[in-house]
C-alpha positions as semicolon CSV with decimal commas, in nm:
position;residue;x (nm);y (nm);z (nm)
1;X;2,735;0,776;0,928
2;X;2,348;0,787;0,963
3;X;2,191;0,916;1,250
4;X;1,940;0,588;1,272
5;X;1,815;0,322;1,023
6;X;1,454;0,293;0,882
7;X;1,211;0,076;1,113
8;X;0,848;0,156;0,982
9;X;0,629;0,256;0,776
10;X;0,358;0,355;0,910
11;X;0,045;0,409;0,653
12;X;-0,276;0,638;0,839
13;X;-0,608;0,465;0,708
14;X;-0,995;0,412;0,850
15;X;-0,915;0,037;0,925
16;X;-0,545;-0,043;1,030
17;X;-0,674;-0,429;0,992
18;X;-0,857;-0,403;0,717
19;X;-0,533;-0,242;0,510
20;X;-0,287;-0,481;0,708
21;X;-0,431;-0,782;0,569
22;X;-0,448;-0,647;0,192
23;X;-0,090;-0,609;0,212
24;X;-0,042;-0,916;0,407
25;X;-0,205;-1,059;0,061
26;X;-0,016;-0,860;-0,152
27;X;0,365;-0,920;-0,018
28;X;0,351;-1,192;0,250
29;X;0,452;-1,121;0,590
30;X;0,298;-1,191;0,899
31;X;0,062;-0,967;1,140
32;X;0,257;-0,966;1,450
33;X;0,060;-0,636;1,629
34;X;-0,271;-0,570;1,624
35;X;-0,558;-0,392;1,776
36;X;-0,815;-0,154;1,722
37;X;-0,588;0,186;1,631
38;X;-0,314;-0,003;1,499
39;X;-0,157;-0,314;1,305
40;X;0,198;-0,403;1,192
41;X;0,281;-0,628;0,929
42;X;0,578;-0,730;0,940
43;X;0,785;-0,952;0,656
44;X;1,116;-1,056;0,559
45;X;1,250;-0,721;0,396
46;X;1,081;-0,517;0,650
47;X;0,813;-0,378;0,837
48;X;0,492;-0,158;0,746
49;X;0,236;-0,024;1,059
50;X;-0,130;0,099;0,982
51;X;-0,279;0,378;1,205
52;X;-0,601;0,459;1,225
53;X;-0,757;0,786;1,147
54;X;-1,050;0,926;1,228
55;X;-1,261;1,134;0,996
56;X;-0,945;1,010;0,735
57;X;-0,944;1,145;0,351
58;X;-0,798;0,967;0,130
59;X;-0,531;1,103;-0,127
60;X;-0,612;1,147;-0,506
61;X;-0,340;1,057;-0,816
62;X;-0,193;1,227;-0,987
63;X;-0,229;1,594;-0,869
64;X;-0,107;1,780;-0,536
65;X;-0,525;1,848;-0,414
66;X;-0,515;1,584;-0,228
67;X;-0,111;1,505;-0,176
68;X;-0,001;1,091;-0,166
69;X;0,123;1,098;0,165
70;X;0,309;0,807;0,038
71;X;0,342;0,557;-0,195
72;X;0,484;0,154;-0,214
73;X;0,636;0,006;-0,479
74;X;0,539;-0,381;-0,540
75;X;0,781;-0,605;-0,719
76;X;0,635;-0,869;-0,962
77;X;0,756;-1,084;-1,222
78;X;0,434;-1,001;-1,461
79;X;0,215;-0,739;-1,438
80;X;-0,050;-0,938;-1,661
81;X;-0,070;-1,184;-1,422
82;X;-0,043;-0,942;-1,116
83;X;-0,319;-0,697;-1,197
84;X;-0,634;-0,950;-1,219
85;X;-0,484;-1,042;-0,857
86;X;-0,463;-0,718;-0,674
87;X;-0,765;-0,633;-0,810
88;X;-0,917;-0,926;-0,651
89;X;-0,790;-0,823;-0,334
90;X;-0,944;-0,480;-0,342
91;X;-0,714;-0,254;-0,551
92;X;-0,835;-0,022;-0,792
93;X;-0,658;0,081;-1,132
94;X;-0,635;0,429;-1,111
95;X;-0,771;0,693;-1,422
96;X;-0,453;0,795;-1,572
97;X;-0,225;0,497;-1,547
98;X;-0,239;0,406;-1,928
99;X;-0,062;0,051;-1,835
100;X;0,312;0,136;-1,959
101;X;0,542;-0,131;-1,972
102;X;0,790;-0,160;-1,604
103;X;0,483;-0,038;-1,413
104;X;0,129;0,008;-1,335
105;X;-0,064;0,257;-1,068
106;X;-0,321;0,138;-0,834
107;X;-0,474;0,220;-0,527
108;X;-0,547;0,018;-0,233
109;X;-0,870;-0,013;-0,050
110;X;-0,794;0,325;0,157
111;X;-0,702;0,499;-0,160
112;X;-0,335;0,521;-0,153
113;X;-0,117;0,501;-0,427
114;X;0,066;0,205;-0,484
115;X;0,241;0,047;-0,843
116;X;0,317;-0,286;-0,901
117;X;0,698;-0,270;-1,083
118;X;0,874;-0,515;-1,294
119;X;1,298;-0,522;-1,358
């Protein structure tokens, strides 16, 4: 039996509404907390906070420099047609991810890691 259940994620950033409305963009949801030093999103599969940071650093891909601190994985039904999207949101392709087939790397507009996956 587990000791609790997961409740959050919670994502450290420079703008906790800035980053909470890219992924309100990205995977739907509603905002349902927000002020200066932090912001939920919160959707029908579950929840994600954004904290702010000060004097944050964002993390680098690949390579352990500058570690992930974490990483989402995006479900879409075509990355051909997801990519041009995200990117229009604010997401960057990162150097490295040579665009294999199931999934592609990308980094929001704070820096973090993210891929957008397909079955």
């Amino acid at each position: 039996m587990a000791i609790g259940e997961l409740y959050d994620v919670v994502i450290d950033c420079p703008d906790p509404d800035a980053l909470a409305e890219f992924y309100r963009e990205l995977v739907g949801g509603e905002i349902t907390d927000s002020d200066s030093e932090w912001t939920t999103l919160e959707t029908s599969r579950g929840r994600v906070s954004f904290q702010r940071v000060d004097d944050y650093s964002p993390p680098r891909w690949p390579g352990q420099e500058h570690p992930q601190q974490i990483h989402l994985d995006v479900m879409v039904s075509n990355l051909d047609e997801s990519e041009p999207q995200v990117l229009e949101l604010g997401a960057t392709l990162l150097k490295g991810s040579s665009k294999p087939l199931g999934f592609r790397v990308y980094a929001d507009p704070a820096g973090h890691p993210f891929c957008l996956v397909t079955n």
